[in-house]
mmCIF file of C-alpha atoms in Angstrom:
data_model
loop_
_atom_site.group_PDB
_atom_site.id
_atom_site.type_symbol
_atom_site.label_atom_id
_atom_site.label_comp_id
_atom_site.label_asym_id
_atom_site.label_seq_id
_atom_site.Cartn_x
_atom_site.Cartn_y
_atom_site.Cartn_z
ATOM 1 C CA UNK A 1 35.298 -73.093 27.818
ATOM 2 C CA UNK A 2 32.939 -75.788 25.849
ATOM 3 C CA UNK A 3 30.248 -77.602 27.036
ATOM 4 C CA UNK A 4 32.253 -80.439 27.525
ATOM 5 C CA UNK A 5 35.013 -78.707 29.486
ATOM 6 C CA UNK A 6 32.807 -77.196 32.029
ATOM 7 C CA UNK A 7 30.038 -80.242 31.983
ATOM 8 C CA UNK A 8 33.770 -81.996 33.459
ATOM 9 C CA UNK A 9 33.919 -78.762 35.539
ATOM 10 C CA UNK A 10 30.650 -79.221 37.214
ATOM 11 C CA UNK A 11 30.247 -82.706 37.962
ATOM 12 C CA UNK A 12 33.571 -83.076 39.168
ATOM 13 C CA UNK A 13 33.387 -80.253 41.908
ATOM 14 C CA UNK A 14 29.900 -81.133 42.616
ATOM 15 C CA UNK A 15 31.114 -84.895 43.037
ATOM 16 C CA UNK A 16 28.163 -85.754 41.058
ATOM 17 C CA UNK A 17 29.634 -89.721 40.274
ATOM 18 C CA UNK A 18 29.345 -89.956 44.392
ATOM 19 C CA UNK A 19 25.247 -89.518 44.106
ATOM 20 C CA UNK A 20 24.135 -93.035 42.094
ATOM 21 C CA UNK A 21 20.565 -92.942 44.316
ATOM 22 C CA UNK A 22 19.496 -89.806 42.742
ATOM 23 C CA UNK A 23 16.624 -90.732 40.348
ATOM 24 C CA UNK A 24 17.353 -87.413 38.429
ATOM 25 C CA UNK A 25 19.387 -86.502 35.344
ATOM 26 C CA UNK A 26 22.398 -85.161 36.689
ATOM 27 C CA UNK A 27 24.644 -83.418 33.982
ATOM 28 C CA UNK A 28 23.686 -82.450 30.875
ATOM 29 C CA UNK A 29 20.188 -82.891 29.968
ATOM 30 C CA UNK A 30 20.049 -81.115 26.545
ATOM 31 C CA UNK A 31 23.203 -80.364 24.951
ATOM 32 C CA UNK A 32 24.350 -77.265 21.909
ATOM 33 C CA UNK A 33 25.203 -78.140 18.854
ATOM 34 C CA UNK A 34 28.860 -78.066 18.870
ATOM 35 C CA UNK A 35 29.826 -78.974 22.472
ATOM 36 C CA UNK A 36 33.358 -79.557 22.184
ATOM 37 C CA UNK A 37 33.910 -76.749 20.440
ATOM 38 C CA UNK A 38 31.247 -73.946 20.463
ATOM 39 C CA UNK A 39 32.432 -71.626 23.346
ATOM 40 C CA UNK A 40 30.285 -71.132 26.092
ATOM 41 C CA UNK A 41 30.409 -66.847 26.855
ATOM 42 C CA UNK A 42 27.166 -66.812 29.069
ATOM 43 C CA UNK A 43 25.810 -69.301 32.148
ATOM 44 C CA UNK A 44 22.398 -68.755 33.216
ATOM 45 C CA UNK A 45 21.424 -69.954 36.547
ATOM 46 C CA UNK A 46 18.149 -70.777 37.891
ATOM 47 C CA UNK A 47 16.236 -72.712 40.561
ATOM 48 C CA UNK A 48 13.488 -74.825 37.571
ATOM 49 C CA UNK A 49 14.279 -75.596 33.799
ATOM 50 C CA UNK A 50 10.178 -74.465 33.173
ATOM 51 C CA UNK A 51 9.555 -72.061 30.181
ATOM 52 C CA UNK A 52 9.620 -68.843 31.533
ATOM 53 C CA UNK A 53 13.194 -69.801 32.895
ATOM 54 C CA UNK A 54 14.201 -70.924 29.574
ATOM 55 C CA UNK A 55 12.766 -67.892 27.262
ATOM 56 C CA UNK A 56 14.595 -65.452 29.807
ATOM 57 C CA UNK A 57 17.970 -66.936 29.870
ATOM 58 C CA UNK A 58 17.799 -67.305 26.037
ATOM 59 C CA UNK A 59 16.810 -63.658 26.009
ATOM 60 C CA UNK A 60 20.039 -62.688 28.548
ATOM 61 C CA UNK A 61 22.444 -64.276 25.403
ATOM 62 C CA UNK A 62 22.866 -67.415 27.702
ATOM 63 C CA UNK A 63 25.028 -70.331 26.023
ATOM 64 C CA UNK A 64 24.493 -72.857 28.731
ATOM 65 C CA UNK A 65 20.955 -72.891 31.604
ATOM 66 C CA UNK A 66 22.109 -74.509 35.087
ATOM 67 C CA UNK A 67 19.612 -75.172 37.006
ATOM 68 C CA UNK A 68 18.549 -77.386 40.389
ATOM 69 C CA UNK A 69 15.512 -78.671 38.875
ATOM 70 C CA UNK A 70 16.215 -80.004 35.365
ATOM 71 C CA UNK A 71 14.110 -82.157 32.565
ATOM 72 C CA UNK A 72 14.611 -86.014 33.312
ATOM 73 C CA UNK A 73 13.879 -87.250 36.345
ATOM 74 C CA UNK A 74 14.641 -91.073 35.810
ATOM 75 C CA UNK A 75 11.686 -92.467 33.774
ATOM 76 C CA UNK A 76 11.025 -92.032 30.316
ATOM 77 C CA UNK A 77 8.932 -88.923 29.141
ATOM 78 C CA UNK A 78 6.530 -88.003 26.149
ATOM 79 C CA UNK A 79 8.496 -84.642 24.018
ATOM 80 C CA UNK A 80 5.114 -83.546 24.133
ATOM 81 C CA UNK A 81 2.801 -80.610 25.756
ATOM 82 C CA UNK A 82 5.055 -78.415 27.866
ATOM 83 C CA UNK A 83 8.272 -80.772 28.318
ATOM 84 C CA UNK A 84 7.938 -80.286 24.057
ATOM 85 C CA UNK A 85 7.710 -76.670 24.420
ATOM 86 C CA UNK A 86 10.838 -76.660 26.728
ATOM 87 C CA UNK A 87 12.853 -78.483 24.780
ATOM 88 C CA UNK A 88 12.222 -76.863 21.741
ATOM 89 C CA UNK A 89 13.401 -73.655 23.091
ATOM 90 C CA UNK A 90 16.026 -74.753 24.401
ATOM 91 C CA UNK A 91 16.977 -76.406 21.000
ATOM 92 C CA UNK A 92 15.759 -72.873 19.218
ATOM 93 C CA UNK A 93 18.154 -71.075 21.173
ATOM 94 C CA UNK A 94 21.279 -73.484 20.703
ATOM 95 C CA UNK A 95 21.270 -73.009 24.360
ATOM 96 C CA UNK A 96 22.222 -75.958 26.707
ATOM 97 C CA UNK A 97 21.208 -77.581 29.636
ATOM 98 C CA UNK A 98 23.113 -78.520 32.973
ATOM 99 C CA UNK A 99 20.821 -79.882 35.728
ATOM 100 C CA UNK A 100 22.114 -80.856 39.248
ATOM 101 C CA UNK A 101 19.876 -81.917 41.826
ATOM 102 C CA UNK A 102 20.977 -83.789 44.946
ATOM 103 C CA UNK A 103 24.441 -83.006 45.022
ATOM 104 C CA UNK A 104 23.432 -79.355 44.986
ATOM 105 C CA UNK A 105 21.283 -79.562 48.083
ATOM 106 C CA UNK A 106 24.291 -81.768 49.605
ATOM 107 C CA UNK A 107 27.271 -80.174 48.953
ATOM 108 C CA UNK A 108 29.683 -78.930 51.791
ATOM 109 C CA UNK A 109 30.590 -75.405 50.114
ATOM 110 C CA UNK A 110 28.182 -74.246 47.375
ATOM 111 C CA UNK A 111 25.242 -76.642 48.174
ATOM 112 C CA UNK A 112 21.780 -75.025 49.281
ATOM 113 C CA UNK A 113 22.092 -76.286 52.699
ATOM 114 C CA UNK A 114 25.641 -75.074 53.416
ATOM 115 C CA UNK A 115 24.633 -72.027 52.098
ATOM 116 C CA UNK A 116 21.950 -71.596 54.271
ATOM 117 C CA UNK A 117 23.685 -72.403 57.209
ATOM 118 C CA UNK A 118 26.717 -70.202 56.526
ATOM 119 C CA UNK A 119 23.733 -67.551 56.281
ATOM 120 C CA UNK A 120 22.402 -67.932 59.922
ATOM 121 C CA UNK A 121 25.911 -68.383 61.657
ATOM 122 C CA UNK A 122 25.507 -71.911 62.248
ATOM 123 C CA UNK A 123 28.425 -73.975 63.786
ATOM 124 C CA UNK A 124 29.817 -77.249 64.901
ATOM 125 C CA UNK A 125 27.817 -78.251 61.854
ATOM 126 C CA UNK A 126 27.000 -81.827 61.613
ATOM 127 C CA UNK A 127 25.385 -83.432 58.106
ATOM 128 C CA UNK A 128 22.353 -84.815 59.381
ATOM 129 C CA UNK A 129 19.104 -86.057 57.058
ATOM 130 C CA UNK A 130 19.253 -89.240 55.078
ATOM 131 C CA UNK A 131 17.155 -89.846 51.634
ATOM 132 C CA UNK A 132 18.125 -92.633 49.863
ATOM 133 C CA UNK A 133 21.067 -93.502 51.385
ATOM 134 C CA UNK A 134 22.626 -89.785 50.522
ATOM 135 C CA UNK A 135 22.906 -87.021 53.217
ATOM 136 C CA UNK A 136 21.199 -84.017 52.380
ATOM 137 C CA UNK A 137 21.415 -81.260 55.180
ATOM 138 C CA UNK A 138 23.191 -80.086 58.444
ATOM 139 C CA UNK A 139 22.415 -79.569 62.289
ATOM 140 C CA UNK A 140 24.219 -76.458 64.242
ATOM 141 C CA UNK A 141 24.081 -74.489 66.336
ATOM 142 C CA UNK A 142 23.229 -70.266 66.373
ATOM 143 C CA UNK A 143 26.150 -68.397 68.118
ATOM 144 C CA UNK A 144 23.777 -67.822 70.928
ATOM 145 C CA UNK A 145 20.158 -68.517 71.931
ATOM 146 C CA UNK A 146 17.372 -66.014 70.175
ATOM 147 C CA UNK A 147 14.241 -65.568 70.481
ATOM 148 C CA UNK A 148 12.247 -67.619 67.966
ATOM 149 C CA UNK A 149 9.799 -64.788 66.694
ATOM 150 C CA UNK A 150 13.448 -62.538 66.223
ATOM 151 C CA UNK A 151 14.956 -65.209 64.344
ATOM 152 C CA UNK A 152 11.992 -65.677 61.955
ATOM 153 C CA UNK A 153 11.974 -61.956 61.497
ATOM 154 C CA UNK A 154 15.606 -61.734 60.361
ATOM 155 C CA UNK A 155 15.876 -64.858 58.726
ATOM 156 C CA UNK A 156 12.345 -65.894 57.170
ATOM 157 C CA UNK A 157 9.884 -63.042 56.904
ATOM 158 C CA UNK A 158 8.207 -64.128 54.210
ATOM 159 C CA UNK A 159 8.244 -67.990 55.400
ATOM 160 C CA UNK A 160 4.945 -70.119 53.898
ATOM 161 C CA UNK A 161 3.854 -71.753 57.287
ATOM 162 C CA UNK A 162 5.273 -71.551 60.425
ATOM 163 C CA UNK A 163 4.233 -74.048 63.492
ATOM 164 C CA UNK A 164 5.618 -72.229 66.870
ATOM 165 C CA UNK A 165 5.751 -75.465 68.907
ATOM 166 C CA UNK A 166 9.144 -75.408 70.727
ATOM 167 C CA UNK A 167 11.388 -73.071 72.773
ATOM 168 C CA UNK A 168 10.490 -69.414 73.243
ATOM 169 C CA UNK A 169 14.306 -69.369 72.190
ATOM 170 C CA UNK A 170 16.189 -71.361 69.787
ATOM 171 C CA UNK A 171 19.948 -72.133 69.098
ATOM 172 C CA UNK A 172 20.244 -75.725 67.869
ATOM 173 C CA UNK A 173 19.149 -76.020 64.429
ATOM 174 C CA UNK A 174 18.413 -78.006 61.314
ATOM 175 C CA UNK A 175 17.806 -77.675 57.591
ATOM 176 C CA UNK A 176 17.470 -79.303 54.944
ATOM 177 C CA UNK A 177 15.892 -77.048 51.541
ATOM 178 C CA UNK A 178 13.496 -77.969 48.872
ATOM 179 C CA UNK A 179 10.325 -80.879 50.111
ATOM 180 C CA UNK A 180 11.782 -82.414 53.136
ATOM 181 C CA UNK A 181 8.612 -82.113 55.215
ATOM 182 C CA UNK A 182 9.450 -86.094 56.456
ATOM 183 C CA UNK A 183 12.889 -84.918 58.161
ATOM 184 C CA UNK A 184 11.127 -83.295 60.837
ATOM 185 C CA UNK A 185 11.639 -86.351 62.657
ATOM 186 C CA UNK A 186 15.205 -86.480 62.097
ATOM 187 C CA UNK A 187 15.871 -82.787 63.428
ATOM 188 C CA UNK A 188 13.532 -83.939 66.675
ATOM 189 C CA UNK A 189 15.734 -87.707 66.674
ATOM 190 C CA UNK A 190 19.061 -84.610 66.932
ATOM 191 C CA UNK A 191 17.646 -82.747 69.600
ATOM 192 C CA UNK A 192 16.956 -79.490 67.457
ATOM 193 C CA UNK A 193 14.868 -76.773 68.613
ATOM 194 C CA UNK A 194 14.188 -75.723 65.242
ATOM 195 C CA UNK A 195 13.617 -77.400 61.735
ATOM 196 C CA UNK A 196 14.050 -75.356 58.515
ATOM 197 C CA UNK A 197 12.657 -76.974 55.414
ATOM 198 C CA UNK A 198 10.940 -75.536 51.881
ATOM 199 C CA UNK A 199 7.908 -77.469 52.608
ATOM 200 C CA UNK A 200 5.756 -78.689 55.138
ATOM 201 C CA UNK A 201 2.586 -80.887 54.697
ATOM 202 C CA UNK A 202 -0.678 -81.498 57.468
ATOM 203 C CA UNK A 203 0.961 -84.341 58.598
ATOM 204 C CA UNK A 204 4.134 -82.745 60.156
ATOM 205 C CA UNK A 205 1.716 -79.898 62.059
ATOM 206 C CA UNK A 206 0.624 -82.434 65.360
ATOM 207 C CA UNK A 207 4.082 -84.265 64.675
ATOM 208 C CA UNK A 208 6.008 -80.737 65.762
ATOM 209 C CA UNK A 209 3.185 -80.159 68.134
ATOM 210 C CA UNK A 210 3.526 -83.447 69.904
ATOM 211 C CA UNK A 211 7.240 -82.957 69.953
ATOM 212 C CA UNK A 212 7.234 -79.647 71.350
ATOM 213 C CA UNK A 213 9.569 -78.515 68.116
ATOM 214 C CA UNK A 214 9.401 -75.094 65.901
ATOM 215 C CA UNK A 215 9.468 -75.370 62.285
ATOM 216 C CA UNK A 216 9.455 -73.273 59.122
ATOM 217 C CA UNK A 217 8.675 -73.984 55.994
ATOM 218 C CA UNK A 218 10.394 -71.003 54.238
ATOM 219 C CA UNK A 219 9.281 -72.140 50.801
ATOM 220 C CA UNK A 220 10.850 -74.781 48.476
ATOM 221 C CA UNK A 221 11.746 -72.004 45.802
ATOM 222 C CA UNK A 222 13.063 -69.809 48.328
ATOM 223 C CA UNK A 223 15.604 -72.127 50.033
ATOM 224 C CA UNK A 224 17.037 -73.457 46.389
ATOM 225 C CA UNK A 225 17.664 -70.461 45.283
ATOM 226 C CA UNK A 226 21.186 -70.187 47.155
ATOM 227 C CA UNK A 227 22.927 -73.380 45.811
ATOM 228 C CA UNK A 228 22.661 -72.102 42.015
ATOM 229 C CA UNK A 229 23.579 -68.560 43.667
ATOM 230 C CA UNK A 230 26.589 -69.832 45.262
ATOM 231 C CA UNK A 231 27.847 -71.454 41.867
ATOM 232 C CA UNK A 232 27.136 -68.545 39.831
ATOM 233 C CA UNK A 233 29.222 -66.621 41.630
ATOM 234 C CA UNK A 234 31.852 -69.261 41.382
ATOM 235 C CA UNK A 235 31.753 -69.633 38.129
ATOM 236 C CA UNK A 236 31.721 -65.713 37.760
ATOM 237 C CA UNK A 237 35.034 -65.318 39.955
ATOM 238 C CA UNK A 238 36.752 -68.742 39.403
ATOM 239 C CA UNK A 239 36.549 -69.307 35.649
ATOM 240 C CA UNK A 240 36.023 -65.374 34.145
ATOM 241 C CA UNK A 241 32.259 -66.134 32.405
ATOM 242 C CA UNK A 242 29.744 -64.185 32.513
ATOM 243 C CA UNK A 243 26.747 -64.936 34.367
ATOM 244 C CA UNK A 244 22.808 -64.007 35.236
ATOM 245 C CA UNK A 245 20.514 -65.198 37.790
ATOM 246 C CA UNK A 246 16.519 -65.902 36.295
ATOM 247 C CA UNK A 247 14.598 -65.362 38.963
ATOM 248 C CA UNK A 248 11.124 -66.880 38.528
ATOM 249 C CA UNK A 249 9.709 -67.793 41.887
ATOM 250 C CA UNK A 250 6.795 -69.993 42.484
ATOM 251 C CA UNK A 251 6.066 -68.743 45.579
ATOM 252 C CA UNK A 252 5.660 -72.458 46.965
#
């Protein structure tokens, strides 16, 4: 396939036309030099278009980077200092860019929060979380109640900050990945007895408290890593291309 032939791919399983309030650069952000006809043999995939994520999937032989994080996010930008430095690997390389941001988190199969919830068993799964006007996450519900401290130990051991404000046991649950330390109202507004985010800032610590909620903040890195996992391996079994994951965690 071309660049153009899976750039039509992506954004029309991803629905990407549905998600006008997302400031970022959805689609291709840099393109190859012959993208209707140069074929595309290797897809990298990666959580953040930074440098190190660029050199590495240039170094795997990578045709095409697809990442969560991308470029362009709305606003015009100097090509200087390390956005110049970006690009001009990625223009060294012949290598292409795909960023999808929103409709990753938000979509129902290979988005970041489906993903995580198909991870911890969740069901009767409800989309819960509004930014913008665009529904980000879900609310479910753990096959049975567990013990808070167990379910942190199988699910988030290496989780950033943890506030242990609720129920000694939880079942109902929400998430939403990535910097959606605000939501923490919404899960309390649904009745959860546990919020999963990537980050969580001072404010949120006395709102939990107040509300008697637990919530983990199991790193913004961390829970984005599992929509651009749950493509590759789409676009591994579905369309035949080779792929590679570029791990380069920030450890925030």
């Amino acid at each position: 396939m071309t660049l153009n032939q899976l750039n039509e791919y992506f954004c029309n399983y991803l629905k990407i036309a549905d998600f006008k309030n997302d400031i970022s650069m959805n689609g291709i952000q840099v393109q190859n030099s012959a993208p209707d006809s140069k074929e595309i043999r290797t897809v990298a995939f990666a959580v953040d278009a930074c440098l190190e994520t660029i050199e590495k999937a240039a170094a795997s032989g990578a045709d095409l980077l697809f990442v969560h994080h991308g470029l362009f996010w709305g606003s015009p930008i100097a090509v200087s200092g390390s956005h110049y430095k970006r690009i001009k690997a990625l223009l060294d390389s012949d290598m292409a860019l795909f960023a999808c941001h929103i409709p990753l988190d938000a979509h129902p199969v290979s988005g970041n929060n489906a993903g995580l919830a198909k991870r911890m068993n969740l069901s009767d799964l409800k989309a819960f979380g509004s930014w913008r006007g665009m529904i980000l996450g879900f609310v479910g519900n753990l096959p049975e109640p567990v013990k808070f401290t167990e379910f942190l130990a199988d699910f988030f051991p290496n989780a950033n900050v943890v506030l242990p404000f609720g129920k000694e046991s939880v079942q109902r649950v929400a998430v939403i990945s990535g910097g959606a330390a605000e939501e923490l109202e919404d899960a309390i507004a649904e009745g959860a007895d546990l919020y999963i985010t990537g980050e969580l800032g001072h404010q949120q610590y006395h709102v939990a408290k107040e509300a008697g909620i637990n919530a983990i903040a199991g790193g913004h890195y961390n829970t984005e890593t599992v929509g651009v996992s749950l493509m590759m391996e789409k676009v591994r079994t579905e369309l035949g291309i080779n792929t590679v994951f570029v791990d380069v965690p920030t450890r925030l």
